[in-house]
Amino acid sequence: MSYDLAVVGAGIVGLGHALAAARRGKRVVVIDRDAQANGASVRNFGFVTVTGQGAGDCWNLARRARDVWVEIAEAAGIDILQRGLVLAARLPESEAVIEAFLASGMGEGCTRLTAAQALAHVPCLRPEAVTLALHSPHEVRVESRQAVPLVARYLAERHGVDFRWNTSIVAVEAPRLIGADGGIIEAQAVIVCPGDDYTALFPERIAAYGVTRCKLQMMRVRPAQPVTLNAAVMSDLGLGRYLGYAELPEAEPLKRRLDAEMAAQRENGIHLIVTQSADGSLVVGDSHHYATTPDPFGSEAVDRLILDEFDAVLDLPGRSVSERWIGTYASASGRWRFTDKPSDAVRIVIVTAGCGASTAFGIGEETIDDLYGSL
Ligand SMILES: Cc1cc2nc3c(=O)[nH]c(=O)nc-3n(C[C@H](O)[C@H](O)[C@H](O)COP(=O)(O)OP(=O)(O)OC[C@H]3O[C@@H](n4cnc5c(N)ncnc54)[C@H](O)[C@@H]3O)c2cc1C
């Protein structure tokens, strides 16, 4: 059988492309070397973030991708576990950043909260950790380790997408893809979404984008007593790191203060994100270390720095850490994604920043429009 489209990679970027093509009635096959998605897409917070994404196409595609997550959630059996974001600020320099953000086009729908209002969303916030807060209603949070397989199942069952697991593709010579076992898959068009695997397919073309990798440390924290976070939580460190805030001129004094007073967190690329799972546990992170081949070892000192900020912001005595893991994602300086076009029928799509869960469904539609023409 010959497919209209073969997608290499069953992470969220590959699935986003498969969905966009299947919605157009294309006959799609998704191929992955693993038995199920096991890369960045199942290791992240599942935090589909709009507010804080870099101005321009990232923010626009994040809004579209968030809408697609919501559109498919019920049919795919995916629970939306949290909505919105409370960014709790305690440093005086954060106020100017929040005000500037609210005054920008990206602030639409977002509001400034008093400490009391922030505590109404997140009762376990430490009052001393909030002098003001930014509230965004735009985010949704899913449990990625469940949601990504559910998207794949939804694509198979509702859209007739075929999946070939345990299949490494070693060459793309459209309309043929060649597997490591010599098997051939035929497809008129091919989209390669390899995450941070830069060497299996089109290595020279990918290398031209100056790619490296980012390593992140993550934890699952269990509160000793039941708590409910009605929104994801971030802190001042997020204002210094997420480009939608950090690129505002008003962020310069804040970044200087963070560099001076929270140097260890800044040097380890740490900002605080806390999301909540269905069982009440909290997914907490993260750090950012860049290398061509990051080491696979989780540093206790780095976890400690993340937890210091967690404890500075949230009052959860007796909390414990029940899981720790490392993830890596593709990174490239000065760009958050790229689409390369080896030929008319082939695309390589890589998200080179920590926002693939938030943008993949939007990017998928963009690539499919480019391949088949806009509707
Ligand atoms: C710890 C962590 C936290 C994050 N937090 C967030 C967040 O809160 N919000 C957000 O939006 N983003 C977040 N991200 C980023 C996001 O997870 C990534 O941008 C996204 O998952 C990348 O998806 P992908 O499909 O490109 O890559 P992957 O999920 O890595 O998938 C690539 C797939 O391609 C397959 N593959 C590669 N080459 C071949 C080949 N030759 N043959 C067959 N199969 C192949 C691999 O097996 C893999 O399954 C985070 C990432 C990490 C690691």
Short mmCIF file of N, CA, C and O in Angstrom, two decimals, residues 47-104:
data_model
loop_
_atom_site.label_atom_id
_atom_site.label_comp_id
_atom_site.label_asym_id
_atom_site.label_seq_id
_atom_site.Cartn_x
_atom_site.Cartn_y
_atom_site.Cartn_z
N PHE A 47 2.29 21.04 29.90
CA PHE A 47 1.81 22.40 30.14
C PHE A 47 1.73 23.09 28.78
O PHE A 47 2.76 23.47 28.22
N VAL A 48 0.53 23.18 28.27
CA VAL A 48 0.30 23.77 26.95
C VAL A 48 0.17 25.27 27.19
O VAL A 48 -0.86 25.77 27.61
N THR A 49 1.30 25.94 26.96
CA THR A 49 1.47 27.32 27.43
C THR A 49 1.29 28.31 26.29
O THR A 49 1.91 28.15 25.23
N VAL A 50 0.48 29.31 26.51
CA VAL A 50 0.34 30.41 25.56
C VAL A 50 1.08 31.63 26.11
O VAL A 50 2.01 32.16 25.50
N THR A 51 0.66 32.06 27.30
CA THR A 51 1.21 33.27 27.91
C THR A 51 2.67 33.04 28.32
O THR A 51 2.97 32.10 29.06
N GLY A 52 3.54 33.89 27.78
CA GLY A 52 4.97 33.73 28.04
C GLY A 52 5.73 33.23 26.83
O GLY A 52 6.95 33.34 26.78
N GLN A 53 5.02 32.65 25.84
CA GLN A 53 5.72 32.24 24.62
C GLN A 53 6.23 33.49 23.90
O GLN A 53 5.64 34.57 24.03
N GLY A 54 7.29 33.32 23.14
CA GLY A 54 7.88 34.45 22.43
C GLY A 54 6.88 35.12 21.50
O GLY A 54 6.05 34.43 20.87
N ALA A 55 6.97 36.44 21.41
CA ALA A 55 6.05 37.19 20.57
C ALA A 55 6.17 36.73 19.12
O ALA A 55 7.24 36.32 18.68
N GLY A 56 5.06 36.80 18.39
CA GLY A 56 5.09 36.45 16.97
C GLY A 56 4.54 35.06 16.73
O GLY A 56 3.55 34.66 17.33
N ASP A 57 5.25 34.30 15.85
CA ASP A 57 4.65 33.02 15.42
C ASP A 57 4.56 32.02 16.56
O ASP A 57 3.64 31.19 16.59
N CYS A 58 5.47 32.07 17.53
CA CYS A 58 5.40 31.09 18.63
C CYS A 58 4.11 31.29 19.43
O CYS A 58 3.35 30.35 19.68
N TRP A 59 3.85 32.54 19.78
CA TRP A 59 2.64 32.83 20.55
C TRP A 59 1.38 32.52 19.73
O TRP A 59 0.43 31.92 20.22
N ASN A 60 1.41 32.88 18.43
CA ASN A 60 0.24 32.60 17.58
C ASN A 60 0.00 31.11 17.42
O ASN A 60 -1.14 30.63 17.53
N LEU A 61 1.06 30.35 17.16
CA LEU A 61 0.89 28.91 16.98
C LEU A 61 0.49 28.24 18.29
O LEU A 61 -0.25 27.25 18.29
N ALA A 62 0.96 28.78 19.40
CA ALA A 62 0.57 28.21 20.71
C ALA A 62 -0.93 28.39 20.94
O ALA A 62 -1.60 27.50 21.47
N ARG A 63 -1.45 29.55 20.54
CA ARG A 63 -2.91 29.73 20.72
C ARG A 63 -3.69 28.73 19.88
O ARG A 63 -4.66 28.14 20.34
N ARG A 64 -3.24 28.52 18.66
CA ARG A 64 -3.94 27.56 17.79
C ARG A 64 -3.80 26.13 18.36
O ARG A 64 -4.76 25.37 18.41
N ALA A 65 -2.58 25.79 18.79
CA ALA A 65 -2.34 24.43 19.30
C ALA A 65 -3.18 24.18 20.56
O ALA A 65 -3.73 23.09 20.74
N ARG A 66 -3.27 25.19 21.42
CA ARG A 66 -4.10 25.04 22.62
C ARG A 66 -5.56 24.72 22.21
O ARG A 66 -6.20 23.84 22.78
N ASP A 67 -6.05 25.42 21.19
CA ASP A 67 -7.42 25.16 20.74
C ASP A 67 -7.57 23.72 20.23
O ASP A 67 -8.59 23.08 20.47
N VAL A 68 -6.55 23.23 19.53
CA VAL A 68 -6.65 21.85 19.01
C VAL A 68 -6.64 20.85 20.16
O VAL A 68 -7.41 19.88 20.14
N TRP A 69 -5.77 21.06 21.16
CA TRP A 69 -5.80 20.16 22.33
C TRP A 69 -7.22 20.09 22.90
O TRP A 69 -7.73 19.01 23.21
N VAL A 70 -7.85 21.26 23.04
CA VAL A 70 -9.20 21.29 23.63
C VAL A 70 -10.21 20.61 22.68
O VAL A 70 -11.06 19.85 23.13
N GLU A 71 -10.04 20.84 21.37
CA GLU A 71 -10.96 20.23 20.40
C GLU A 71 -10.94 18.71 20.46
O GLU A 71 -11.98 18.06 20.38
N ILE A 72 -9.75 18.13 20.58
CA ILE A 72 -9.66 16.67 20.49
C ILE A 72 -9.74 15.98 21.84
O ILE A 72 -9.90 14.76 21.91
N ALA A 73 -9.64 16.74 22.94
CA ALA A 73 -9.46 16.12 24.26
C ALA A 73 -10.58 15.10 24.55
O ALA A 73 -10.30 13.94 24.89
N GLU A 74 -11.81 15.52 24.40
CA GLU A 74 -12.90 14.63 24.81
C GLU A 74 -12.93 13.37 23.93
O GLU A 74 -12.99 12.25 24.44
N ALA A 75 -12.86 13.56 22.62
CA ALA A 75 -12.93 12.41 21.71
C ALA A 75 -11.74 11.47 21.91
O ALA A 75 -11.85 10.26 21.73
N ALA A 76 -10.60 12.03 22.31
CA ALA A 76 -9.40 11.20 22.51
C ALA A 76 -9.33 10.63 23.93
O ALA A 76 -8.43 9.85 24.22
N GLY A 77 -10.24 11.04 24.80
CA GLY A 77 -10.21 10.54 26.18
C GLY A 77 -9.13 11.19 27.03
O GLY A 77 -8.68 10.61 28.02
N ILE A 78 -8.73 12.40 26.64
CA ILE A 78 -7.66 13.11 27.37
C ILE A 78 -8.30 14.06 28.38
O ILE A 78 -9.13 14.89 28.02
N ASP A 79 -7.90 13.93 29.63
CA ASP A 79 -8.41 14.85 30.67
C ASP A 79 -7.60 16.15 30.65
O ASP A 79 -6.37 16.11 30.66
N ILE A 80 -8.33 17.26 30.64
CA ILE A 80 -7.66 18.56 30.87
C ILE A 80 -7.62 18.72 32.39
O ILE A 80 -8.65 18.90 33.04
N LEU A 81 -6.44 18.63 32.96
CA LEU A 81 -6.32 18.54 34.42
C LEU A 81 -6.26 19.90 35.09
O LEU A 81 -6.61 20.03 36.27
N GLN A 82 -5.74 20.88 34.39
CA GLN A 82 -5.69 22.24 34.93
C GLN A 82 -5.90 23.22 33.78
O GLN A 82 -5.57 22.90 32.63
N ARG A 83 -6.39 24.38 34.12
CA ARG A 83 -6.50 25.46 33.13
C ARG A 83 -5.87 26.71 33.74
O ARG A 83 -6.11 27.01 34.90
N GLY A 84 -5.14 27.44 32.93
CA GLY A 84 -4.62 28.73 33.35
C GLY A 84 -3.31 28.64 34.11
O GLY A 84 -2.79 27.57 34.40
N LEU A 85 -2.81 29.83 34.39
CA LEU A 85 -1.51 30.01 35.01
C LEU A 85 -1.59 31.12 36.05
O LEU A 85 -2.21 32.16 35.78
N VAL A 86 -0.97 30.89 37.22
CA VAL A 86 -0.75 31.98 38.17
C VAL A 86 0.76 32.14 38.31
O VAL A 86 1.46 31.21 38.75
N LEU A 87 1.27 33.29 37.87
CA LEU A 87 2.70 33.57 38.03
C LEU A 87 2.84 34.49 39.25
O LEU A 87 2.47 35.66 39.21
N ALA A 88 3.32 33.90 40.33
CA ALA A 88 3.41 34.61 41.60
C ALA A 88 4.73 35.36 41.67
O ALA A 88 5.80 34.76 41.55
N ALA A 89 4.66 36.68 41.85
CA ALA A 89 5.87 37.51 41.86
C ALA A 89 6.10 38.08 43.24
O ALA A 89 5.17 38.57 43.89
N ARG A 90 7.35 38.02 43.69
CA ARG A 90 7.69 38.58 45.00
C ARG A 90 8.73 39.69 44.91
O ARG A 90 8.93 40.43 45.87
N LEU A 91 9.41 39.79 43.76
CA LEU A 91 10.44 40.82 43.62
C LEU A 91 9.83 42.10 43.05
O LEU A 91 9.03 42.05 42.11
N PRO A 92 10.22 43.25 43.57
CA PRO A 92 9.61 44.51 43.07
C PRO A 92 9.83 44.73 41.58
O PRO A 92 8.96 45.28 40.90
N GLU A 93 10.96 44.25 41.05
CA GLU A 93 11.26 44.45 39.62
C GLU A 93 10.29 43.68 38.71
O GLU A 93 10.19 43.96 37.51
N SER A 94 9.59 42.70 39.27
CA SER A 94 8.67 41.91 38.45
C SER A 94 7.43 42.71 38.06
O SER A 94 6.80 42.43 37.03
N GLU A 95 7.10 43.69 38.87
CA GLU A 95 5.85 44.43 38.61
C GLU A 95 5.91 45.11 37.24
O GLU A 95 4.93 45.05 36.46
N ALA A 96 7.03 45.73 36.92
CA ALA A 96 7.13 46.44 35.63
C ALA A 96 7.01 45.45 34.47
O ALA A 96 6.45 45.78 33.41
N VAL A 97 7.53 44.25 34.66
CA VAL A 97 7.46 43.25 33.58
C VAL A 97 6.00 42.82 33.39
O VAL A 97 5.50 42.74 32.25
N ILE A 98 5.33 42.56 34.49
CA ILE A 98 3.93 42.13 34.40
C ILE A 98 3.07 43.23 33.79
O ILE A 98 2.24 42.98 32.91
N GLU A 99 3.30 44.46 34.21
CA GLU A 99 2.52 45.58 33.65
C GLU A 99 2.78 45.73 32.16
O GLU A 99 1.86 45.95 31.37
N ALA A 100 4.05 45.63 31.77
CA ALA A 100 4.38 45.77 30.34
C ALA A 100 3.77 44.63 29.55
O ALA A 100 3.25 44.83 28.44
N PHE A 101 3.81 43.43 30.11
CA PHE A 101 3.21 42.30 29.41
C PHE A 101 1.71 42.51 29.24
O PHE A 101 1.15 42.30 28.15
N LEU A 102 1.05 42.96 30.31
CA LEU A 102 -0.40 43.17 30.24
C LEU A 102 -0.77 44.24 29.22
O LEU A 102 -1.83 44.17 28.57
N ALA A 103 0.12 45.22 29.05
CA ALA A 103 -0.15 46.31 28.10
C ALA A 103 0.15 45.89 26.66
O ALA A 103 -0.24 46.57 25.72
N SER A 104 0.85 44.77 26.49
CA SER A 104 1.18 44.31 25.13
C SER A 104 -0.01 43.55 24.56
O SER A 104 -0.92 43.15 25.29
#
